[in-house]
Coordinates of C-alpha atoms in Angstrom, one line a residue:
Chain Z
M1 CA 18.0 39.2 -13.7
I2 CA 15.3 38.0 -11.3
P3 CA 16.8 36.2 -8.3
I4 CA 16.1 32.5 -8.1
K5 CA 14.8 32.8 -4.6
L6 CA 11.7 34.6 -6.0
Y7 CA 11.0 31.7 -8.3
L8 CA 11.1 29.4 -5.3
I9 CA 8.7 31.7 -3.4
L10 CA 6.4 31.7 -6.4
S11 CA 6.5 28.0 -6.5
G12 CA 5.6 27.8 -2.8
V13 CA 2.7 30.2 -3.3
L14 CA 1.4 28.2 -6.2
F15 CA 1.6 25.0 -4.2
V16 CA -0.4 26.6 -1.3
I17 CA -3.0 27.9 -3.8
G18 CA -3.3 24.3 -5.1
I19 CA -3.8 22.9 -1.6
G20 CA -6.4 25.6 -0.9
G21 CA -8.2 24.6 -4.1
V22 CA -8.3 21.0 -3.2
L23 CA -9.4 21.6 0.4
F24 CA -12.0 24.3 0.0
R25 CA -13.6 24.0 -3.5
K26 CA -16.5 21.5 -4.0
N27 CA -16.3 20.9 -7.7
I28 CA -14.3 17.8 -8.6
I29 CA -13.0 19.3 -11.9
I30 CA -11.7 22.3 -10.0
M31 CA -10.1 20.0 -7.4
L32 CA -8.4 18.2 -10.3
M33 CA -7.1 21.5 -11.7
S34 CA -5.8 22.5 -8.3
I35 CA -3.8 19.3 -8.2
E36 CA -2.4 20.2 -11.6
I37 CA -1.4 23.6 -10.2
M38 CA 0.4 21.8 -7.3
L39 CA 2.3 19.6 -9.7
N40 CA 3.3 22.6 -11.8
A41 CA 4.5 24.4 -8.7
V42 CA 6.8 21.4 -8.1
N43 CA 8.0 21.5 -11.7
L44 CA 8.9 25.2 -11.2
A45 CA 10.7 24.3 -8.0
F46 CA 12.7 21.6 -9.8
V47 CA 13.7 24.0 -12.6
S48 CA 14.7 26.8 -10.2
F49 CA 16.7 24.5 -8.0
S50 CA 18.4 23.1 -11.0
N51 CA 19.4 26.6 -12.1
L52 CA 20.5 27.5 -8.6
L53 CA 22.7 24.5 -8.2
M54 CA 23.8 24.4 -11.9
L55 CA 22.7 20.8 -12.2
P56 CA 20.8 20.1 -15.4
K57 CA 19.3 16.9 -14.1
G58 CA 16.7 18.8 -12.2
Q59 CA 15.1 19.6 -15.5
I60 CA 15.0 16.0 -16.5
F61 CA 12.9 15.2 -13.4
V62 CA 10.3 17.7 -14.7
L63 CA 9.8 15.6 -17.8
F64 CA 9.0 12.6 -15.6
S65 CA 6.6 14.7 -13.5
I66 CA 4.8 16.0 -16.6
T67 CA 4.4 12.5 -18.0
V68 CA 2.9 11.2 -14.7
A69 CA 0.6 14.3 -14.5
A70 CA -0.7 13.5 -17.9
A71 CA -1.4 9.9 -17.0
E72 CA -3.2 11.0 -13.8
V73 CA -5.5 13.4 -15.8
V74 CA -6.5 10.5 -18.1
V75 CA -7.5 8.3 -15.2
G76 CA -9.1 11.1 -13.2
L77 CA -11.2 12.6 -16.1
S78 CA -12.5 9.2 -17.1
I79 CA -13.7 8.5 -13.6
I80 CA -15.3 12.0 -13.5
V81 CA -17.1 11.4 -16.8
S82 CA -18.5 8.1 -15.6
I83 CA -19.6 9.8 -12.3
F84 CA -21.3 12.6 -14.3
H85 CA -23.2 10.0 -16.4
K86 CA -24.5 8.4 -13.3
K87 CA -25.2 11.4 -11.0
E88 CA -25.5 14.4 -13.2
S89 CA -23.4 16.3 -10.6
M90 CA -19.9 17.4 -10.1
D91 CA -20.3 18.3 -6.5
A92 CA -18.0 16.7 -3.9
D93 CA -20.8 17.0 -1.4
D94 CA -23.0 14.6 -3.4
M95 CA -20.4 11.9 -2.8
N96 CA -21.9 10.9 0.5
V97 CA -22.9 7.2 0.2
L98 CA -19.8 6.0 2.0
K99 CA -19.6 7.1 5.6
G100 CA -19.4 5.7 9.1
Chain E
M1 CA 23.7 -9.5 -18.2
F2 CA 22.0 -6.6 -16.6
I3 CA 18.6 -7.8 -17.9
Y4 CA 18.7 -10.5 -15.2
L5 CA 18.4 -7.9 -12.5
F6 CA 15.3 -6.5 -14.0
M7 CA 13.7 -9.9 -14.6
P8 CA 11.2 -9.9 -11.7
V9 CA 9.7 -6.5 -12.6
F10 CA 10.2 -7.1 -16.4
I11 CA 8.3 -10.4 -16.3
S12 CA 5.4 -9.0 -14.3
V13 CA 4.9 -6.2 -16.8
L14 CA 5.4 -8.5 -19.8
T15 CA 2.8 -11.0 -18.4
G16 CA 0.4 -8.1 -17.9
L17 CA 0.8 -7.2 -21.6
I18 CA 0.4 -10.8 -22.7
V19 CA -2.8 -11.2 -20.7
L20 CA -4.2 -8.0 -22.3
L21 CA -3.3 -9.1 -25.8
Y22 CA -4.5 -12.6 -25.2
D23 CA -7.9 -11.4 -24.1
A24 CA -8.2 -8.9 -26.9
L25 CA -6.9 -10.9 -29.8
M26 CA -7.9 -14.6 -29.2
I27 CA -11.3 -15.9 -30.2
N28 CA -13.0 -18.1 -27.6
V29 CA -10.9 -17.1 -24.6
R30 CA -11.3 -19.4 -21.7
K31 CA -11.2 -17.3 -18.6
W32 CA -9.0 -19.6 -16.7
H33 CA -6.3 -19.2 -19.3
L34 CA -6.0 -15.6 -18.2
L35 CA -5.6 -16.7 -14.6
F36 CA -3.1 -19.4 -15.6
I37 CA -0.9 -17.0 -17.6
S38 CA -0.8 -14.4 -14.8
L39 CA 0.0 -17.0 -12.2
A40 CA 2.7 -18.5 -14.4
G41 CA 4.3 -15.1 -14.9
I42 CA 4.2 -14.5 -11.1
V43 CA 5.8 -17.8 -10.4
I44 CA 8.6 -17.2 -12.9
S45 CA 9.1 -13.8 -11.5
I46 CA 9.4 -15.3 -7.9
L47 CA 12.0 -17.8 -9.2
Y48 CA 14.1 -15.0 -10.7
S49 CA 13.9 -13.1 -7.5
A50 CA 15.1 -16.3 -5.7
I51 CA 18.1 -16.5 -8.1
L52 CA 19.1 -12.9 -7.2
W53 CA 19.1 -13.7 -3.5
K54 CA 22.4 -12.7 -1.8
L55 CA 23.8 -11.1 -5.0
P56 CA 23.5 -7.4 -4.1
F57 CA 23.8 -5.2 -7.0
S58 CA 23.3 -1.5 -7.8
F59 CA 22.6 -0.3 -11.3
M60 CA 22.7 3.2 -12.8
N61 CA 23.8 5.0 -9.7
G62 CA 21.3 3.3 -7.5
M63 CA 18.3 3.8 -9.7
F64 CA 17.7 0.1 -9.6
V65 CA 19.1 -1.9 -6.8
S66 CA 18.7 -5.6 -6.1
D67 CA 19.6 -6.5 -2.6
N68 CA 18.1 -8.9 -0.1
F69 CA 15.7 -6.3 1.3
S70 CA 14.2 -5.6 -2.1
I71 CA 14.0 -9.3 -2.9
I72 CA 12.2 -10.2 0.2
F73 CA 9.7 -7.4 -0.5
S74 CA 9.4 -8.4 -4.2
V75 CA 8.6 -11.9 -3.3
L76 CA 6.0 -10.7 -0.8
F77 CA 4.3 -8.4 -3.4
L78 CA 4.3 -11.2 -6.0
L79 CA 2.9 -13.8 -3.5
S80 CA 0.1 -11.4 -2.3
S81 CA -0.8 -10.6 -5.9
A82 CA -1.0 -14.3 -6.7
I83 CA -3.3 -15.0 -3.8
V84 CA -5.4 -12.0 -4.7
L85 CA -5.7 -13.2 -8.2
L86 CA -6.7 -16.7 -7.0
I87 CA -9.4 -15.5 -4.5
S88 CA -10.8 -13.0 -7.0
Y89 CA -11.4 -15.6 -9.8
P90 CA -14.8 -16.9 -8.6
Y91 CA -15.8 -13.4 -7.6
L92 CA -15.0 -12.1 -11.1
N93 CA -16.9 -14.9 -12.8
D94 CA -20.0 -14.2 -10.7
N95 CA -20.0 -10.5 -11.4
N96 CA -19.2 -10.8 -15.1
L97 CA -16.0 -8.9 -14.6
N98 CA -13.6 -11.5 -15.8
F99 CA -11.6 -9.4 -18.3
G100 CA -7.9 -9.4 -19.1
E101 CA -7.6 -5.8 -17.9
Y102 CA -8.2 -7.0 -14.3
Y103 CA -5.2 -9.3 -14.4
A104 CA -3.0 -6.8 -16.3
L105 CA -3.7 -4.0 -13.9
I106 CA -2.9 -6.1 -10.9
L107 CA 0.4 -7.2 -12.6
F108 CA 1.3 -3.6 -13.5
A109 CA 0.6 -2.5 -9.9
T110 CA 2.9 -5.3 -8.7
A111 CA 5.6 -4.0 -11.0
G112 CA 5.2 -0.5 -9.4
M113 CA 5.5 -2.0 -6.0
I114 CA 8.7 -3.8 -6.9
F115 CA 10.1 -0.5 -8.3
M116 CA 9.3 1.2 -5.0
A117 CA 11.1 -1.5 -3.0
S118 CA 14.2 -1.8 -5.2
T119 CA 15.6 1.7 -5.8
L120 CA 17.6 4.3 -4.0
N121 CA 16.4 7.1 -6.2
L122 CA 13.5 9.2 -5.0
I123 CA 12.2 9.9 -8.5
V124 CA 12.0 6.2 -9.2
I125 CA 10.1 5.7 -5.9
Y126 CA 7.7 8.4 -7.1
L127 CA 7.2 6.7 -10.5
G128 CA 6.7 3.3 -8.8
L129 CA 4.2 5.0 -6.4
E130 CA 2.2 6.3 -9.4
L131 CA 2.5 3.0 -11.3
L132 CA 1.0 1.4 -8.2
T133 CA -1.7 4.0 -7.6
L134 CA -3.2 4.5 -11.0
P135 CA -4.0 0.8 -11.7
L136 CA -5.4 0.6 -8.1
V137 CA -7.7 3.6 -8.8
I138 CA -9.0 1.9 -12.0
L139 CA -9.5 -1.4 -10.2
T140 CA -11.4 0.4 -7.4
C141 CA -14.2 1.4 -9.9
F142 CA -13.8 -1.9 -11.8
K143 CA -17.3 -3.0 -10.8
K144 CA -19.3 -0.6 -13.0
G145 CA -22.8 0.4 -12.1
R146 CA -22.4 0.5 -8.4
D147 CA -22.9 3.9 -7.0
F148 CA -20.3 3.8 -4.3
S149 CA -17.5 2.2 -6.3
H150 CA -17.2 5.4 -8.4
E151 CA -17.4 7.4 -5.3
A152 CA -14.6 5.4 -3.6
A153 CA -12.5 5.7 -6.8
I154 CA -12.8 9.5 -7.0
K155 CA -12.0 9.9 -3.3
F156 CA -9.1 7.6 -3.7
F157 CA -7.9 9.3 -6.8
I158 CA -8.1 12.9 -5.6
L159 CA -6.5 12.1 -2.2
S160 CA -3.7 9.9 -3.6
V161 CA -2.7 12.4 -6.3
F162 CA -2.9 15.2 -3.7
S163 CA -0.6 13.3 -1.4
S164 CA 1.8 12.2 -4.1
S165 CA 2.3 15.8 -5.2
F166 CA 3.4 16.5 -1.6
F167 CA 5.9 13.6 -2.0
L168 CA 7.1 15.1 -5.3
F169 CA 7.5 18.5 -3.6
G170 CA 9.5 16.8 -1.0
I171 CA 11.8 15.4 -3.7
A172 CA 12.2 18.9 -5.1
F173 CA 13.3 20.2 -1.7
M174 CA 15.7 17.2 -1.3
F175 CA 17.2 18.0 -4.6
G176 CA 17.5 21.7 -3.6
A177 CA 19.1 20.8 -0.3
T178 CA 21.6 18.3 -1.5
G179 CA 21.8 18.4 -5.3
T180 CA 21.0 14.7 -5.5
V181 CA 17.9 12.6 -5.3
N182 CA 19.8 9.4 -4.4
I183 CA 19.0 8.8 -0.8
A184 CA 22.3 6.9 -0.3
Q185 CA 24.2 10.1 -1.2
V186 CA 22.1 12.5 0.8
V187 CA 24.0 12.2 4.1
M188 CA 27.4 12.8 2.4
A189 CA 26.0 15.7 0.3
L190 CA 24.6 17.3 3.4
S191 CA 27.9 17.3 5.2
T192 CA 29.7 19.0 2.4
H193 CA 27.6 22.1 2.2
K194 CA 26.0 22.4 5.7
G195 CA 24.0 25.3 7.1
I196 CA 21.7 26.8 4.5
S197 CA 20.3 23.5 3.3
F198 CA 19.4 21.9 6.6
P199 CA 15.9 23.6 6.8
Y200 CA 15.2 22.5 3.3
M201 CA 16.1 19.0 4.3
L202 CA 13.7 19.0 7.2
I203 CA 10.9 20.3 5.0
S204 CA 11.7 17.7 2.5
V205 CA 11.7 14.8 5.0
G206 CA 8.4 16.1 6.4
L207 CA 6.8 16.1 2.9
L208 CA 8.2 12.7 2.0
I209 CA 6.8 11.2 5.2
L210 CA 3.4 12.9 4.5
G211 CA 3.3 11.4 1.0
L212 CA 4.1 7.9 2.1
G213 CA 2.1 8.2 5.3
F214 CA -0.9 8.5 3.1
K215 CA -0.1 5.2 1.4
I216 CA 0.3 3.3 4.6
S217 CA -2.6 5.3 6.3
I218 CA -1.0 6.9 9.3
V219 CA -3.6 8.8 11.3
P220 CA -3.8 12.3 10.1
F221 CA -3.7 11.0 6.5
H222 CA -6.0 8.0 7.0
I223 CA -9.4 9.5 6.0
W224 CA -9.6 7.8 2.7
T225 CA -8.9 4.3 4.0
P226 CA -12.3 3.2 5.3
D227 CA -14.3 4.7 2.5
V228 CA -12.1 3.3 -0.3
Y229 CA -11.8 -0.1 1.4
H230 CA -15.6 -0.2 1.7
G231 CA -16.3 0.9 -1.8
A232 CA -13.7 -1.1 -3.7
P233 CA -14.5 -4.7 -4.9
T234 CA -13.5 -7.0 -2.0
P235 CA -10.5 -8.6 -3.7
I236 CA -9.1 -5.2 -4.5
T237 CA -9.6 -4.2 -0.9
A238 CA -7.5 -7.2 0.0
F239 CA -4.9 -6.1 -2.5
M240 CA -4.8 -2.6 -1.2
S241 CA -4.6 -3.5 2.4
T242 CA -1.7 -6.0 1.8
G243 CA 0.5 -5.4 -1.2
A244 CA 0.0 -1.7 -1.6
K245 CA 0.5 -1.0 2.1
L246 CA 3.6 -3.2 2.1
A247 CA 5.0 -1.2 -0.8
G248 CA 4.6 2.0 1.2
F249 CA 6.4 0.5 4.1
A250 CA 9.2 -0.8 1.9
A251 CA 9.9 2.7 0.6
L252 CA 9.5 4.3 4.0
I253 CA 11.9 1.9 5.7
R254 CA 14.5 2.5 3.0
I255 CA 14.1 6.3 3.0
L256 CA 14.2 6.5 6.8
F257 CA 17.1 4.2 7.1
Y258 CA 19.3 6.4 5.0
I259 CA 18.0 9.8 6.1
F260 CA 17.7 9.3 9.8
P261 CA 21.4 9.6 10.4
A262 CA 21.4 13.0 8.6
I263 CA 18.8 14.6 10.8
H264 CA 19.5 12.7 14.0
S265 CA 16.7 12.6 16.5
S266 CA 14.6 15.5 15.2
L267 CA 12.0 12.9 14.0
T268 CA 11.9 10.4 16.9
E269 CA 9.2 12.3 18.9
V270 CA 7.1 12.8 15.7
F271 CA 7.1 9.1 15.1
I272 CA 6.2 8.3 18.7
V273 CA 3.2 10.6 18.5
L274 CA 2.2 9.3 15.1
S275 CA 2.4 5.7 16.3
V276 CA 0.4 6.3 19.4
I277 CA -2.4 8.2 17.7
T278 CA -2.5 5.9 14.7
M279 CA -3.0 2.7 16.7
T280 CA -5.3 4.2 19.3
L281 CA -7.6 5.9 16.8
G282 CA -7.6 2.9 14.5
N283 CA -8.6 0.5 17.3
I284 CA -11.2 2.7 19.0
V285 CA -13.0 3.6 15.8
A286 CA -13.0 0.0 14.6
I287 CA -15.1 -1.1 17.6
S288 CA -18.1 0.9 16.4
Q289 CA -18.0 -0.4 12.8
K290 CA -20.9 -2.5 11.5
N291 CA -19.4 -3.3 8.1
I292 CA -16.7 -6.0 8.1
K293 CA -14.7 -4.2 5.4
R294 CA -14.7 -0.9 7.3
M295 CA -13.7 -2.8 10.5
L296 CA -10.8 -4.4 8.7
A297 CA -9.9 -1.0 7.3
Y298 CA -9.6 0.6 10.7
S299 CA -7.8 -2.5 12.0
S300 CA -5.2 -2.0 9.1
I301 CA -4.7 1.6 10.2
A302 CA -4.0 0.3 13.7
H303 CA -1.5 -2.2 12.5
S304 CA 0.4 0.5 10.7
G305 CA 0.7 2.2 14.0
Y306 CA 2.3 -0.8 15.6
V307 CA 4.9 -1.0 12.9
L308 CA 5.7 2.7 13.2
M309 CA 6.8 2.0 16.8
V310 CA 10.2 0.6 15.7
L311 CA 10.9 2.7 12.7
T312 CA 12.8 5.3 14.6
V313 CA 15.8 3.1 15.4
F314 CA 17.5 1.1 12.8
S315 CA 19.3 -2.1 13.7
P316 CA 19.1 -5.6 12.3
A317 CA 16.6 -6.5 15.0
T318 CA 14.2 -3.6 14.4
V319 CA 14.1 -4.1 10.6
A320 CA 13.6 -7.9 11.1
A321 CA 10.8 -7.4 13.6
A322 CA 9.1 -4.8 11.4
I323 CA 9.2 -7.0 8.3
F324 CA 8.1 -10.1 10.3
Y325 CA 5.2 -8.2 11.7
L326 CA 4.2 -7.0 8.2
I327 CA 4.4 -10.6 6.8
V328 CA 2.2 -11.9 9.7
Y329 CA -0.3 -9.0 9.1
I330 CA -0.6 -9.6 5.3
I331 CA -1.1 -13.4 5.8
A332 CA -3.9 -12.9 8.3
N333 CA -5.5 -10.0 6.3
L334 CA -5.5 -11.8 3.0
G335 CA -7.1 -14.8 4.8
A336 CA -9.8 -12.6 6.5
F337 CA -10.7 -10.9 3.2
G338 CA -10.7 -14.3 1.5
I339 CA -13.4 -15.4 3.9
V340 CA -15.3 -12.2 3.6
L341 CA -15.4 -13.0 -0.2
T342 CA -17.0 -16.3 0.3
L343 CA -20.1 -14.9 2.1
R344 CA -22.0 -14.0 -1.0
Q345 CA -24.5 -15.4 -3.5
K346 CA -23.7 -14.6 -7.1
D347 CA -23.1 -10.8 -7.1
K348 CA -24.8 -10.1 -3.7
E349 CA -22.3 -9.7 -0.9
Y350 CA -23.0 -10.1 2.8
L351 CA -20.7 -7.6 4.5
D352 CA -22.4 -6.9 7.9
I353 CA -20.6 -8.2 11.0
T354 CA -23.9 -9.8 12.1
H355 CA -23.8 -12.0 8.9
F356 CA -21.1 -14.0 10.6
S357 CA -23.6 -15.2 13.2
G358 CA -23.9 -18.9 13.4
L359 CA -21.3 -19.5 10.7
A360 CA -19.7 -22.3 12.7
G361 CA -22.8 -24.5 12.6
K362 CA -23.3 -24.0 8.9
N363 CA -19.7 -24.1 7.6
P364 CA -17.2 -25.2 10.2
F365 CA -14.3 -24.9 7.7
L366 CA -14.8 -21.2 7.1
A367 CA -15.5 -20.4 10.7
G368 CA -12.4 -22.3 11.9
F369 CA -10.1 -20.4 9.5
M370 CA -11.8 -17.1 10.2
A371 CA -11.1 -17.7 13.9
V372 CA -7.5 -18.5 13.2
F373 CA -7.0 -15.2 11.2
M374 CA -8.9 -13.2 13.8
F375 CA -6.7 -14.7 16.6
S376 CA -3.7 -13.8 14.5
L377 CA -4.8 -10.2 14.0
A378 CA -5.6 -9.8 17.7
G379 CA -2.2 -11.3 18.7
I380 CA -3.3 -14.4 20.5
P381 CA -0.9 -17.4 20.8
P382 CA -0.2 -19.9 19.1
T383 CA -0.9 -17.8 16.0
A384 CA 1.7 -15.8 14.1
G385 CA 0.2 -12.5 15.2
F386 CA 1.3 -13.1 18.8
M387 CA 4.9 -13.7 17.8
G388 CA 4.8 -10.7 15.5
K389 CA 3.7 -8.4 18.4
F390 CA 6.2 -10.2 20.7
Y391 CA 9.2 -9.4 18.5
L392 CA 8.0 -5.8 17.9
F393 CA 7.4 -5.0 21.5
N394 CA 10.6 -6.7 22.5
V395 CA 12.6 -4.6 20.1
A396 CA 10.8 -1.4 21.2
V397 CA 11.6 -2.1 24.9
N398 CA 15.2 -2.9 24.2
N399 CA 15.5 0.5 22.5
G400 CA 13.9 2.3 25.5
F401 CA 10.4 3.0 24.2
T402 CA 8.7 1.4 27.2
I403 CA 5.8 3.8 27.3
L404 CA 5.1 3.2 23.6
V405 CA 4.9 -0.5 24.4
I406 CA 2.5 0.0 27.3
V407 CA 0.3 2.0 24.9
G408 CA 0.6 -0.8 22.4
L409 CA -0.4 -3.4 24.9
I410 CA -3.5 -1.4 26.0
N411 CA -4.3 -1.2 22.3
T412 CA -4.0 -4.9 21.8
V413 CA -6.6 -5.4 24.5
I414 CA -8.9 -2.9 22.8
A415 CA -8.4 -4.6 19.5
A416 CA -9.1 -8.0 20.9
Y417 CA -12.6 -6.9 21.6
Y418 CA -13.6 -6.4 18.0
Y419 CA -11.7 -9.3 16.6
L420 CA -13.0 -11.7 19.2
R421 CA -16.6 -10.4 18.6
I422 CA -16.5 -12.0 15.2
V423 CA -15.4 -15.3 16.8
Y424 CA -18.1 -14.9 19.4
L425 CA -20.8 -14.3 16.7
M426 CA -19.6 -17.3 14.7
Y427 CA -19.6 -19.8 17.5
M428 CA -22.0 -18.6 20.2
K429 CA -24.9 -16.9 18.3
K430 CA -27.7 -18.4 16.3
E431 CA -28.0 -17.5 12.7
T432 CA -30.2 -14.4 12.2
E433 CA -30.7 -14.4 8.5
N434 CA -29.9 -17.0 5.9
V435 CA -26.5 -16.0 4.7
P436 CA -25.3 -18.2 1.8
S437 CA -21.6 -19.0 1.3
T438 CA -20.1 -20.0 -2.0
I439 CA -16.7 -21.6 -1.6
S440 CA -14.7 -22.8 -4.6
P441 CA -11.3 -24.5 -4.7
F442 CA -9.8 -21.1 -5.9
V443 CA -10.5 -19.7 -2.5
K444 CA -10.2 -22.9 -0.5
I445 CA -6.6 -23.6 -1.4
P446 CA -5.2 -20.2 -0.6
L447 CA -7.1 -20.2 2.6
I448 CA -5.6 -23.5 3.7
I449 CA -2.1 -22.3 2.8
L450 CA -2.6 -19.0 4.7
G451 CA -4.0 -20.8 7.7
I452 CA -1.1 -23.2 7.8
A453 CA 1.3 -20.3 7.4
T454 CA -0.3 -18.4 10.3
V455 CA 0.1 -21.4 12.7
F456 CA 3.5 -22.3 11.4
F457 CA 4.9 -18.8 11.9
G458 CA 3.3 -18.7 15.3
V459 CA 5.0 -21.9 16.4
F460 CA 8.4 -21.7 14.6
P461 CA 9.0 -17.9 14.2
S462 CA 12.7 -17.8 15.2
S463 CA 14.2 -19.3 12.0
I464 CA 12.7 -16.7 9.7
V465 CA 13.4 -13.8 12.0
A466 CA 17.0 -15.0 12.4
L467 CA 17.3 -15.2 8.6
F468 CA 16.1 -11.6 8.3
K469 CA 18.5 -10.5 11.0
T470 CA 21.5 -12.0 9.4
T471 CA 20.8 -11.4 5.7
L472 CA 18.7 -8.4 5.4
F473 CA 20.4 -5.6 7.1
L474 CA 24.0 -6.2 5.9
T475 CA 23.1 -5.7 2.3
L476 CA 20.7 -2.9 2.8
K477 CA 23.7 -0.6 3.0
L478 CA 25.2 -1.0 -0.4

């Protein structure tokens, strides 16, 4: 039996990987994927806490979180597609019209 | 029976759906019908909220609560959406954007805000936050074909989803520390199994504040604000800087109110630092802005800093002062954006600060109202902004934050420079280029109401503050 603490550590590591992806990668699709990794890290944390505390409601929260993540991807990808039609580029560095 | 409690939020969602279907299914849709249906829904929703006043009720273990705090905020959200819908109507017509989706998305976002203000459950706050954010992202790129509106939308989207995943991680830690996500039960749960869970609790509160701090644009998390405010269509900027920001504050006040007793003063210093850097940076950067929307974006960052001043101590006076300040701020901000909206010809907008030069000679009505709103944002009597700052600083001094108040006063002086520059340009300068202004009754009527409200709250503030003091706080603790 793997101790629950290890799951929590894994969840923390995944979350940090996600943060790194959002902060250091330039491709918008990869940034979106990193955000998905962060959300899944949270789901893992919810499930392991729910196992640790013997409270099944933690697993219900995961369902909400997955639903919201799906809605986010729909909105995000549609914006990305319309940007790609316009700019032919996925690079976050090309998003430089607004500044000051 | 329970359905009555949900009525404000239920009606705003239902109205959104009706508007969508009406626009899609009816032949020969008159555009003002859409506006009329949405406004009717909002008015009914406000009336239902008024019925629920002073009938505190908690439903499903605090998942949905209806107390005076939530009702005040619900009414403010609904009113600000109504005003945004009114002032955006001529703008939508001129840009060929007058679709049912616009009204529906604003109404859905309003429902999300009401959820955020009327729950004790962190998961429901998260769902409300997302229900608010996703429509706002779509509305940000509603004006297709403009380069920077897509750019603003993707920046807003990535950063808001990024920050709300921090918020969700905070909820996970709260759940791990206490076994509950109901903030009213957190304190009790923490005292029963102390020790191991306290660090989790601190991490959790940090992450929650980070997530909400993004929404209300506290300084380390403010980077999105100027870009998104600049790139979004102007009525949506008005919506973001008033309703959406207010929703963040509603959730923050409720969370801090319940959680502060659990972690004592560990957070007071953090809030003092955040408040000081937020207002100072917001005001100093606003001085150098050329674009009026960017200037108002930095000014809205600074105003968040002022409110944060009092959020470390919770008493009837502090909550009343904070809410009064927020009301004053949204009135003046909606008015200022309403006037920015009128400086355009068809779909071309004039957003430079210099475009305000000589407005007083051309259109004294607009210039007069703009001056009132700028005085209010700067905090000059007899406008409401002065009384808002007076109550806020008064409460802060009474609670021993004298240094914070001194910083706040210095900031008010800095802020007066860039607000009064607009007034100076309008009244003292000659017109440099021919800036047209289109003003329709849809904008005129809200402007008159907002202007009267600004002066009214500036002259007779005590009645409403006293009302907040007596009714709000008692029922916040269910």
